[in-house]
Every structure is written in structure tokens, then in C-alpha cells.
């Protein structure tokens, strides 16, 4: 049976931590679907289309990796894709509470789907999309924490925002 996994998230924007996890997941799955949540209630820096574009530009897409968007319940999407696994990253103890609740709730909703937690490389264990956006908006460098293209696009967006404010 083909092992298919869904790696869901906001990816606003993709970081090198996400990319590290993608490579780790590919070691043991046959197909990985990177699935961006469409959440109109959450204010994002990038549109879903932009987020998909950035991921497409930094990972070589082939038959093993797909990129998609979803709304509604994650387990419904995973079932629709005939996947058996959800991949999530655990960076620190602080992630655990939220991830634990989500994994158990998803298991309750769909007992046939397992959540697999992966640890990123140590140098990315403190990297989050939220922090890189904050640093970038305050003029700091996030080189090495996100792909170069992502840093450039963040700078462009956040500088435009600043100009609008002033
Ligand atoms: O990158 P994020 O924002 O931490 O990802 C969170 C995500 C997308 C995995 C989570 O919000 C999600 O699965 N949302 C879909 C709605 C859903 O299924 N909610 C119930 C989860 S128990």
C-alpha cells in the first residue's frame, strides 16, 4: 500500500524548519501532500496562492511531493486524499500541549489516521513563521532561517506596509 501523508499548516511563510521536516518525512512516506489551510478568519501576511508559489519555488516538486490547499476539517481532507498519516513538527515542549490536543482530537474524529511528530534539526528548533515575520518587520535579518526568496518577499510586503502606515 502506498504510504501517503499530509503535512498541514499555515505556512505563512514557509521556513527552513518546514523544509527540514519535509525532507525528513520523505524518508519514510511514498507521497507527501503539503496542505495549506485556507482560513479567512486568520490574518495572514501572504495569500494562499503566494504561499503555494513560494513552496513550489523552493522544493523540487515531483510525484512524491504535492502542494495543495484545504478548508474544513483536516481529517476530512486527509481521508479524501486517501492518506494514512498527518505529519506535524514538534520544536519544543511549548508546542506539545497544542499538538497533543489536536492529535488526540483528530484521532477521535478519525481513528484510522495517525499523527506522526517529527523533530526539526536543532538549528531550526526555535524558528517559527510568526517570529521571522516579526524580526523582518523590525528590520532584522532572517537569512538562513527562511529561503532567500521568502526573505525578499517578506521584506517587500512588510516595507510596503510600513509605507502605507506613514
Ligand atoms: O501551522 P499551524 O497554523 O499550526 O497549523 C494548524 C492546522 C492547519 C494544522 C490546524 O489549524 C488544522 O488542522 N485546521 C483545520 C481545521 C480542523 O481540522 N480543526 C480541528 C483540529 S483538532
Short mmCIF file of C-alpha atoms and ligand atoms in Angstrom, two decimals:
data_model
loop_
_atom_site.label_atom_id
_atom_site.label_comp_id
_atom_site.label_asym_id
_atom_site.label_seq_id
_atom_site.Cartn_x
_atom_site.Cartn_y
_atom_site.Cartn_z
CA UNK A 1 0.00 0.00 0.00
CA UNK A 2 1.25 3.46 -0.90
CA UNK A 3 2.11 5.43 2.25
CA UNK A 4 0.57 8.86 1.84
CA UNK A 5 0.99 11.64 4.41
CA UNK A 6 -0.47 15.11 4.71
CA UNK A 7 1.67 17.88 6.18
CA UNK A 8 -0.87 20.57 7.11
CA UNK A 9 -0.20 24.09 8.29
CA UNK A 10 -0.48 27.79 7.68
CA UNK A 11 2.99 28.09 6.08
CA UNK A 12 2.77 31.91 6.32
CA UNK A 13 5.52 31.79 5.14
CA UNK A 14 7.40 28.51 4.71
CA UNK A 15 10.58 28.42 6.82
CA UNK A 16 13.71 26.31 6.66
CA UNK A 17 12.26 24.41 9.63
CA UNK A 18 9.29 23.36 7.48
CA UNK A 19 11.65 22.37 4.66
CA UNK A 20 13.75 20.30 7.05
CA UNK A 21 10.62 18.44 8.15
CA UNK A 22 9.53 17.86 4.56
CA UNK A 23 12.84 16.17 3.79
CA UNK A 24 12.62 14.04 6.92
CA UNK A 25 9.07 12.94 6.10
CA UNK A 26 10.09 11.96 2.58
CA UNK A 27 12.45 9.37 4.09
CA UNK A 28 9.52 7.20 5.10
CA UNK A 29 6.48 8.15 3.01
CA UNK A 30 5.80 7.46 -0.63
CA UNK A 31 3.80 10.65 -1.14
CA UNK A 32 3.72 13.85 0.88
CA UNK A 33 0.95 16.38 0.43
CA UNK A 34 1.79 19.80 1.81
CA UNK A 35 -1.64 21.24 2.61
CA UNK A 36 -2.16 24.93 3.36
CA UNK A 37 -5.17 25.78 5.49
CA UNK A 38 -7.45 28.39 3.95
CA UNK A 39 -8.55 30.32 7.00
CA UNK A 40 -10.28 33.63 6.22
CA UNK A 41 -10.52 34.39 9.94
CA UNK A 42 -6.77 34.42 10.47
CA UNK A 43 -4.99 37.47 9.13
CA UNK A 44 -2.09 36.26 7.03
CA UNK A 45 0.85 38.12 5.53
CA UNK A 46 0.74 36.10 2.30
CA UNK A 47 -2.23 34.89 0.29
CA UNK A 48 -2.63 31.14 -0.05
CA UNK A 49 -1.60 31.47 -3.71
CA UNK A 50 1.62 33.28 -2.73
CA UNK A 51 2.37 30.69 -0.04
CA UNK A 52 1.91 27.89 -2.53
CA UNK A 53 4.11 29.68 -5.06
CA UNK A 54 6.94 30.13 -2.54
CA UNK A 55 6.86 26.45 -1.57
CA UNK A 56 6.78 25.44 -5.22
CA UNK A 57 9.82 27.59 -5.93
CA UNK A 58 11.94 26.15 -3.12
CA UNK A 59 11.22 22.44 -3.32
CA UNK A 60 11.54 20.31 -6.40
CA UNK A 61 8.03 19.02 -6.95
CA UNK A 62 7.77 15.52 -8.29
CA UNK A 63 5.43 12.58 -7.91
CA UNK A 64 6.41 12.24 -4.23
CA UNK A 65 5.56 15.82 -3.21
CA UNK A 66 2.34 17.67 -3.86
CA UNK A 67 1.15 21.04 -2.70
CA UNK A 68 -2.47 21.83 -2.11
CA UNK A 69 -4.87 23.93 -0.04
CA UNK A 70 -7.76 22.83 2.11
CA UNK A 71 -10.56 24.15 4.25
CA UNK A 72 -12.86 22.49 6.73
CA UNK A 73 -11.78 19.62 8.93
CA UNK A 74 -8.28 18.31 8.42
CA UNK A 75 -9.35 14.69 8.90
CA UNK A 76 -11.94 15.04 6.12
CA UNK A 77 -9.25 16.31 3.78
CA UNK A 78 -6.83 13.55 4.79
CA UNK A 79 -9.50 10.92 4.19
CA UNK A 80 -10.35 12.44 0.80
CA UNK A 81 -6.70 12.19 -0.20
CA UNK A 82 -6.61 8.54 0.95
CA UNK A 83 -3.71 9.40 3.24
CA UNK A 84 -2.99 7.45 6.42
CA UNK A 85 -0.80 9.95 8.26
CA UNK A 86 -0.66 13.56 9.38
CA UNK A 87 2.84 14.99 9.80
CA UNK A 88 3.44 17.69 12.39
CA UNK A 89 6.63 19.22 13.73
CA UNK A 90 7.47 19.47 17.42
CA UNK A 91 10.05 22.12 18.14
CA UNK A 92 9.89 22.49 21.88
CA UNK A 93 7.87 21.49 24.92
CA UNK A 94 5.77 24.61 24.34
CA UNK A 95 4.40 23.07 21.13
CA UNK A 96 3.39 19.91 22.90
CA UNK A 97 0.16 20.97 24.58
CA UNK A 98 -1.50 22.24 21.42
CA UNK A 99 -0.19 19.41 19.25
CA UNK A 100 -1.22 16.76 21.77
CA UNK A 101 -4.78 18.08 21.92
CA UNK A 102 -5.03 18.35 18.17
CA UNK A 103 -3.64 14.86 17.55
CA UNK A 104 -5.99 13.24 20.04
CA UNK A 105 -8.98 15.17 18.75
CA UNK A 106 -8.14 14.17 15.19
CA UNK A 107 -7.80 10.57 16.32
CA UNK A 108 -11.21 10.74 17.96
CA UNK A 109 -12.70 12.12 14.75
CA UNK A 110 -10.93 9.58 12.57
CA UNK A 111 -9.25 6.68 14.42
CA UNK A 112 -7.70 5.35 11.22
CA UNK A 113 -5.39 8.33 10.77
CA UNK A 114 -2.17 8.56 12.77
CA UNK A 115 -0.36 11.80 13.60
CA UNK A 116 3.40 11.46 13.30
CA UNK A 117 5.57 14.04 15.07
CA UNK A 118 8.96 14.90 13.68
CA UNK A 119 11.72 16.93 15.32
CA UNK A 120 13.40 19.52 13.13
CA UNK A 121 17.17 19.91 13.07
CA UNK A 122 18.39 21.70 16.20
CA UNK A 123 19.24 24.90 14.35
CA UNK A 124 15.56 25.28 13.41
CA UNK A 125 14.08 24.33 16.77
CA UNK A 126 13.37 27.97 17.62
CA UNK A 127 12.23 29.09 14.15
CA UNK A 128 8.60 29.96 13.58
CA UNK A 129 6.75 31.82 10.82
CA UNK A 130 5.46 34.25 13.43
CA UNK A 131 8.94 35.15 14.71
CA UNK A 132 10.54 35.52 11.29
CA UNK A 133 7.76 37.91 10.27
CA UNK A 134 8.24 39.94 13.43
CA UNK A 135 12.01 40.13 13.01
CA UNK A 136 11.71 41.06 9.36
CA UNK A 137 9.13 43.76 10.08
CA UNK A 138 11.54 45.30 12.58
CA UNK A 139 14.40 45.33 10.08
CA UNK A 140 16.32 42.31 11.40
CA UNK A 141 17.81 39.62 9.23
CA UNK A 142 16.30 36.14 8.94
CA UNK A 143 18.89 34.85 6.49
CA UNK A 144 19.41 31.14 6.91
CA UNK A 145 16.06 30.73 8.66
CA UNK A 146 13.91 31.04 5.55
CA UNK A 147 14.74 30.56 1.87
CA UNK A 148 16.23 33.71 0.25
CA UNK A 149 13.16 34.20 -1.93
CA UNK A 150 10.92 34.16 1.13
CA UNK A 151 13.08 36.75 2.89
CA UNK A 152 12.93 39.04 -0.15
CA UNK A 153 9.17 38.69 -0.45
CA UNK A 154 8.69 39.34 3.26
CA UNK A 155 10.84 42.47 3.09
CA UNK A 156 8.84 43.72 0.13
CA UNK A 157 5.49 43.15 1.83
CA UNK A 158 6.49 44.50 5.19
CA UNK A 159 8.18 47.58 3.72
CA UNK A 160 5.08 48.31 1.65
CA UNK A 161 3.03 48.01 4.83
CA UNK A 162 5.30 50.48 6.60
CA UNK A 163 5.00 52.98 3.78
CA UNK A 164 1.21 52.72 3.97
CA UNK A 165 1.25 53.39 7.71
CA UNK A 166 3.41 56.52 7.50
O1 LIG B 1 0.66 25.84 11.05
P1 LIG B 1 -0.49 25.82 12.01
O2 LIG B 1 -1.26 27.12 11.93
O3 LIG B 1 -0.07 25.47 13.41
O4 LIG B 1 -1.49 24.64 11.52
C1 LIG B 1 -2.68 24.37 12.20
C2 LIG B 1 -3.57 23.39 11.40
C3 LIG B 1 -3.81 23.88 9.98
C4 LIG B 1 -2.91 22.04 11.33
C5 LIG B 1 -4.91 23.27 12.18
O5 LIG B 1 -5.40 24.54 12.47
C6 LIG B 1 -5.98 22.49 11.43
O6 LIG B 1 -5.87 21.31 11.22
N1 LIG B 1 -7.07 23.19 10.99
C7 LIG B 1 -8.15 22.60 10.23
C8 LIG B 1 -9.46 22.57 11.00
C9 LIG B 1 -9.55 21.36 11.90
O7 LIG B 1 -9.48 20.24 11.47
N2 LIG B 1 -9.68 21.65 13.21
C10 LIG B 1 -9.72 20.62 14.23
C11 LIG B 1 -8.32 20.23 14.68
S1 LIG B 1 -8.40 19.12 16.02
#
